[in-house]
PDB file of C-alpha atoms in Angstrom:
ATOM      1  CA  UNK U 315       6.247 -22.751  -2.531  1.00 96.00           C
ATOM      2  CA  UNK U 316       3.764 -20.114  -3.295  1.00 97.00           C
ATOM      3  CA  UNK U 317       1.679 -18.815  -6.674  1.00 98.00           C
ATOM      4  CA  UNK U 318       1.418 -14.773  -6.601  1.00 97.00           C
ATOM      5  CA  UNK U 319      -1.437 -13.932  -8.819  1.00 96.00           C
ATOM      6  CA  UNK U 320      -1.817  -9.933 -10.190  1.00 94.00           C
ATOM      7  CA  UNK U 321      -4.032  -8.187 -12.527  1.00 94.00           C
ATOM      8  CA  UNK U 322      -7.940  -8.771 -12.843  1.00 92.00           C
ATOM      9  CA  UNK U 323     -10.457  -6.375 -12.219  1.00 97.00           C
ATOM     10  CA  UNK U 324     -13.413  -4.741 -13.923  1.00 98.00           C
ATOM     11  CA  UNK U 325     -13.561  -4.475 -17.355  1.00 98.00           C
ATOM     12  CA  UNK U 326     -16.535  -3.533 -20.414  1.00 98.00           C
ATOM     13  CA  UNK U 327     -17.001  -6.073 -22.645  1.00 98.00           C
ATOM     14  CA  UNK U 328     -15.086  -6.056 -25.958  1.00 98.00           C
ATOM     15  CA  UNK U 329     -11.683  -4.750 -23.309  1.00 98.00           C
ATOM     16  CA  UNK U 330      -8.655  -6.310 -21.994  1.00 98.00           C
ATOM     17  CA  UNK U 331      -7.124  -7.446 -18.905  1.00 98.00           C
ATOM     18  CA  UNK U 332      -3.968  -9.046 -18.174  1.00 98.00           C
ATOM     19  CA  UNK U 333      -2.805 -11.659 -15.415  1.00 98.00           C
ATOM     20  CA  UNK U 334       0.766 -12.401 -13.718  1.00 98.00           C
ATOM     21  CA  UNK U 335       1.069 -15.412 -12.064  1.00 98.00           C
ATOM     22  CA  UNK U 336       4.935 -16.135  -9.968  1.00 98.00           C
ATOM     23  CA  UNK U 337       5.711 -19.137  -8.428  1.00 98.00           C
ATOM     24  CA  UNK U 338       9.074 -18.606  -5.382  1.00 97.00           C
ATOM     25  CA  UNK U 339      10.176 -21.279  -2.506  1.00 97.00           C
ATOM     26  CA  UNK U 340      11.954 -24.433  -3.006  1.00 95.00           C
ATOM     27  CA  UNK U 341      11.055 -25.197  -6.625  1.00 96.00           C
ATOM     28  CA  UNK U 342      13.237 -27.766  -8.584  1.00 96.00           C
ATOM     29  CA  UNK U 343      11.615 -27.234 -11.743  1.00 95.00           C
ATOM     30  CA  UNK U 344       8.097 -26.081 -13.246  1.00 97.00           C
ATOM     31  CA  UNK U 345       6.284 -28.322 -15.412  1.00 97.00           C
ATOM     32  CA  UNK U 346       2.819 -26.781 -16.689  1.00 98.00           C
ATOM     33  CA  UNK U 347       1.590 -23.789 -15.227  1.00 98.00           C
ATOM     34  CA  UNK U 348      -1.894 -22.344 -16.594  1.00 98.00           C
ATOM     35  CA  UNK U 349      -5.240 -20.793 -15.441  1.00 98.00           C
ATOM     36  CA  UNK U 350      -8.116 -21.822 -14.341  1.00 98.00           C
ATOM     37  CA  UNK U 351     -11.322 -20.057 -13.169  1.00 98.00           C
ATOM     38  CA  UNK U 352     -14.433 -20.727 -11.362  1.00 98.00           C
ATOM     39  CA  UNK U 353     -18.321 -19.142 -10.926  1.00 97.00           C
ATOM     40  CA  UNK U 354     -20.498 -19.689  -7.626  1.00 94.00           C
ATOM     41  CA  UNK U 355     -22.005 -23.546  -8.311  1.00 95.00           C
ATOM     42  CA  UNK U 356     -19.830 -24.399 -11.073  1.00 96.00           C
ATOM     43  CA  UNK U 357     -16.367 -26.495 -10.878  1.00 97.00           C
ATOM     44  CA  UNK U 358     -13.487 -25.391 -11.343  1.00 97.00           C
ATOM     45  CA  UNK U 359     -12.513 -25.385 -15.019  1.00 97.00           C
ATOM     46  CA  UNK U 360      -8.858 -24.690 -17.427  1.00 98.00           C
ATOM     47  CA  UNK U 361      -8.826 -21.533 -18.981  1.00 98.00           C
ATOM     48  CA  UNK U 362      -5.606 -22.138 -20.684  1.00 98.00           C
ATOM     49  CA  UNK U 363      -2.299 -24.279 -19.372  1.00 98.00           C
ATOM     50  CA  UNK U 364       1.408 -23.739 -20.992  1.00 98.00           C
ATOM     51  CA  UNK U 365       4.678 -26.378 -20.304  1.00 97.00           C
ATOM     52  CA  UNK U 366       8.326 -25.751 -19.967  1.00 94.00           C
ATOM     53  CA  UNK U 367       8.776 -26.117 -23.508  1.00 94.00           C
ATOM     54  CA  UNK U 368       5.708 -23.532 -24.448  1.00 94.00           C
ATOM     55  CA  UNK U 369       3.183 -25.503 -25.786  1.00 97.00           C
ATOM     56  CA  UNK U 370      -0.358 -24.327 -25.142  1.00 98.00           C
ATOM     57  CA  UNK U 371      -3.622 -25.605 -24.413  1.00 98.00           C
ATOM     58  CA  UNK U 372      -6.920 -23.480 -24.248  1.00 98.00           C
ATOM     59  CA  UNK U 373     -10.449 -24.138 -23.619  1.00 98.00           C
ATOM     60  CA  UNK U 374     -12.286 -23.623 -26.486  1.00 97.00           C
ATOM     61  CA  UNK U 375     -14.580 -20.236 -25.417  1.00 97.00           C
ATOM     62  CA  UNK U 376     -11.300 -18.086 -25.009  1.00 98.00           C
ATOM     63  CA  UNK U 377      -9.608 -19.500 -28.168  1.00 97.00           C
ATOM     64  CA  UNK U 378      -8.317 -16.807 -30.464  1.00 97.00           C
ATOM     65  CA  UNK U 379      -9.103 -13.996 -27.587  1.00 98.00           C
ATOM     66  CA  UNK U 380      -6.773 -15.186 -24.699  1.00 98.00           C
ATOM     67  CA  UNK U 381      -3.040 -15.784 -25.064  1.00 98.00           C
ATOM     68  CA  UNK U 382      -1.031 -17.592 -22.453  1.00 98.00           C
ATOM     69  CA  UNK U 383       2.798 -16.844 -21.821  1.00 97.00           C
ATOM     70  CA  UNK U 384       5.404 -17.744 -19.475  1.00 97.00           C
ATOM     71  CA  UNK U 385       8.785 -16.776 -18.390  1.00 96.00           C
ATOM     72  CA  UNK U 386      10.728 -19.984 -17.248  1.00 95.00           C
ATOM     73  CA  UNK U 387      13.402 -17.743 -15.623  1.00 95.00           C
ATOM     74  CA  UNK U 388      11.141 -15.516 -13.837  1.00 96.00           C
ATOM     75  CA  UNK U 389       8.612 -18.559 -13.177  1.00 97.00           C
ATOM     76  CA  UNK U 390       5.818 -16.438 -14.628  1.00 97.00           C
ATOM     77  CA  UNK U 391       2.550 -16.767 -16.244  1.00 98.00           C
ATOM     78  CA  UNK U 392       1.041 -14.114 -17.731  1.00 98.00           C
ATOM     79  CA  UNK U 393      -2.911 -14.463 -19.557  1.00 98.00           C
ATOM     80  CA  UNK U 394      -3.532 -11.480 -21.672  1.00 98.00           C
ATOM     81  CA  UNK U 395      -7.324 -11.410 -22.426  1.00 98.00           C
ATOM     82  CA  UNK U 396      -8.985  -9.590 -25.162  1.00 98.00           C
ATOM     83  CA  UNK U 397     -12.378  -9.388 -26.421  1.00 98.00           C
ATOM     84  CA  UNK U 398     -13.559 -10.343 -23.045  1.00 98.00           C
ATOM     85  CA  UNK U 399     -17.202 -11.244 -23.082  1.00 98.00           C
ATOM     86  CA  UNK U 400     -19.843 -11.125 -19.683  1.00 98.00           C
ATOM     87  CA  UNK U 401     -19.400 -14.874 -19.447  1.00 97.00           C
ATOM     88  CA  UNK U 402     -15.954 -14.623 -18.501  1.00 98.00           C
ATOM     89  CA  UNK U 403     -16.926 -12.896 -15.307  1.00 98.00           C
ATOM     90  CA  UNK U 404     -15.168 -15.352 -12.414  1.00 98.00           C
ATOM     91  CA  UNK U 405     -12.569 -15.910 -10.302  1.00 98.00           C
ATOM     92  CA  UNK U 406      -9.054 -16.816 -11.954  1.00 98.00           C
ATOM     93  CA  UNK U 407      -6.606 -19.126 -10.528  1.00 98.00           C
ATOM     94  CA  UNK U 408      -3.138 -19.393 -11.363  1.00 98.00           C
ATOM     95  CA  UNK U 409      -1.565 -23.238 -11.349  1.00 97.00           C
ATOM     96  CA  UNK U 410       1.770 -24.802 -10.987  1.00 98.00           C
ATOM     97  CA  UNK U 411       2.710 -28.250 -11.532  1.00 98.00           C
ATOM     98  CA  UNK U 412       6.478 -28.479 -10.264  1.00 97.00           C
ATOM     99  CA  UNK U 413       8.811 -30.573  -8.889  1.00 96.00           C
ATOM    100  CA  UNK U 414      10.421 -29.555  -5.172  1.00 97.00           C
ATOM    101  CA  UNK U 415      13.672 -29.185  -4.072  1.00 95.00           C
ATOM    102  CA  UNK U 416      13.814 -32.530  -2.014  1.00 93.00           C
ATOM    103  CA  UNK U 417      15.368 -35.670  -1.959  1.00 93.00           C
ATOM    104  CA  UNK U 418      12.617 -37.455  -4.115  1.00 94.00           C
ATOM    105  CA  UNK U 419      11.853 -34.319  -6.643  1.00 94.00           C
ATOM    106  CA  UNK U 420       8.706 -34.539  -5.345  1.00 96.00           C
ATOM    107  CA  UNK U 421       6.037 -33.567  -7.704  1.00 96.00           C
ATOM    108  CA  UNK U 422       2.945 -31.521  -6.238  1.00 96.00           C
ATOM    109  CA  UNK U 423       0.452 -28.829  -7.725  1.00 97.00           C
ATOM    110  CA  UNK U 424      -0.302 -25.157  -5.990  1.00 97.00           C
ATOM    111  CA  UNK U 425      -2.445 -23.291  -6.359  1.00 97.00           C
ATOM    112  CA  UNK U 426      -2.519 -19.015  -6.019  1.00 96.00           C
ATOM    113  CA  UNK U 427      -4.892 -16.718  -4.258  1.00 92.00           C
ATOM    114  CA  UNK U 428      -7.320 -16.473  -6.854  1.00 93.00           C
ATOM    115  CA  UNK U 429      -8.266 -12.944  -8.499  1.00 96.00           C
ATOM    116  CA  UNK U 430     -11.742 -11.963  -9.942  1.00 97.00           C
ATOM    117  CA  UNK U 431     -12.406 -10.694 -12.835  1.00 98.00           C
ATOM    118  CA  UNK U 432     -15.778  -9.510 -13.495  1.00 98.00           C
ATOM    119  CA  UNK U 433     -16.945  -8.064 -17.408  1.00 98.00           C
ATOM    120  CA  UNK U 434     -19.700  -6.068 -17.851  1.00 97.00           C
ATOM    121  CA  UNK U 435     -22.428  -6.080 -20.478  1.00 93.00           C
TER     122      UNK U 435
END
């Protein structure tokens, strides 16, 4: 299985960026998929997460500026990001939690390549 992230980039602040995230290989089925990002010396942390059925979860700071979309056929993710803000600067993760094509479904997370995305002031 692998997580093909797209998109990022530089931006001003106050513009907009958007992310594609596909998951291919031996997937069963896709539970959640979402974002995260990360800054040098800080942990990882969710930027916003949607399940099979679409229900979303966001972290509070991107609330009402970020909007998080998938394509169960496609096995997409896409974050569109408006209003971005300097403290948004980092590097963005996609995330899949899915089920393989084996004998036991197995469950497992991956994780993409990572893309930055850096906003200036």
């Amino acid at each position: 299985v692998q997580l093909q992230a797209s998109g990022g980039g530089l931006v001003q602040a106050g513009g907009s960026l958007k992310l594609s995230c596909t998951a291919s290989g031996n997937i069963f089925v896709i539970n959640t998929m979402g974002w995260y990002r990360q800054v040098p010396g800080k942990q990882r942390e969710l930027v916003a997460a949607v399940t099979s059925s679409g229900s979303t979860d966001y972290t509070d700071s991107v609330t009402g500026r970020f909007t998080i979309s998938r394509d169960n056929a496609k096995n997409t993710v896409t974050l569109q990001m408006n209003r971005l803000k300097p403290e948004d600067t980092a590097v963005y993760y996609c995330n899949a939690d899915l089920r393989v094509k084996d004998f036991w479904r197995t469950q497992r997370v991956y994780w993409g390549q990572g893309t930055q995305v850096t906003v200036s002031s």
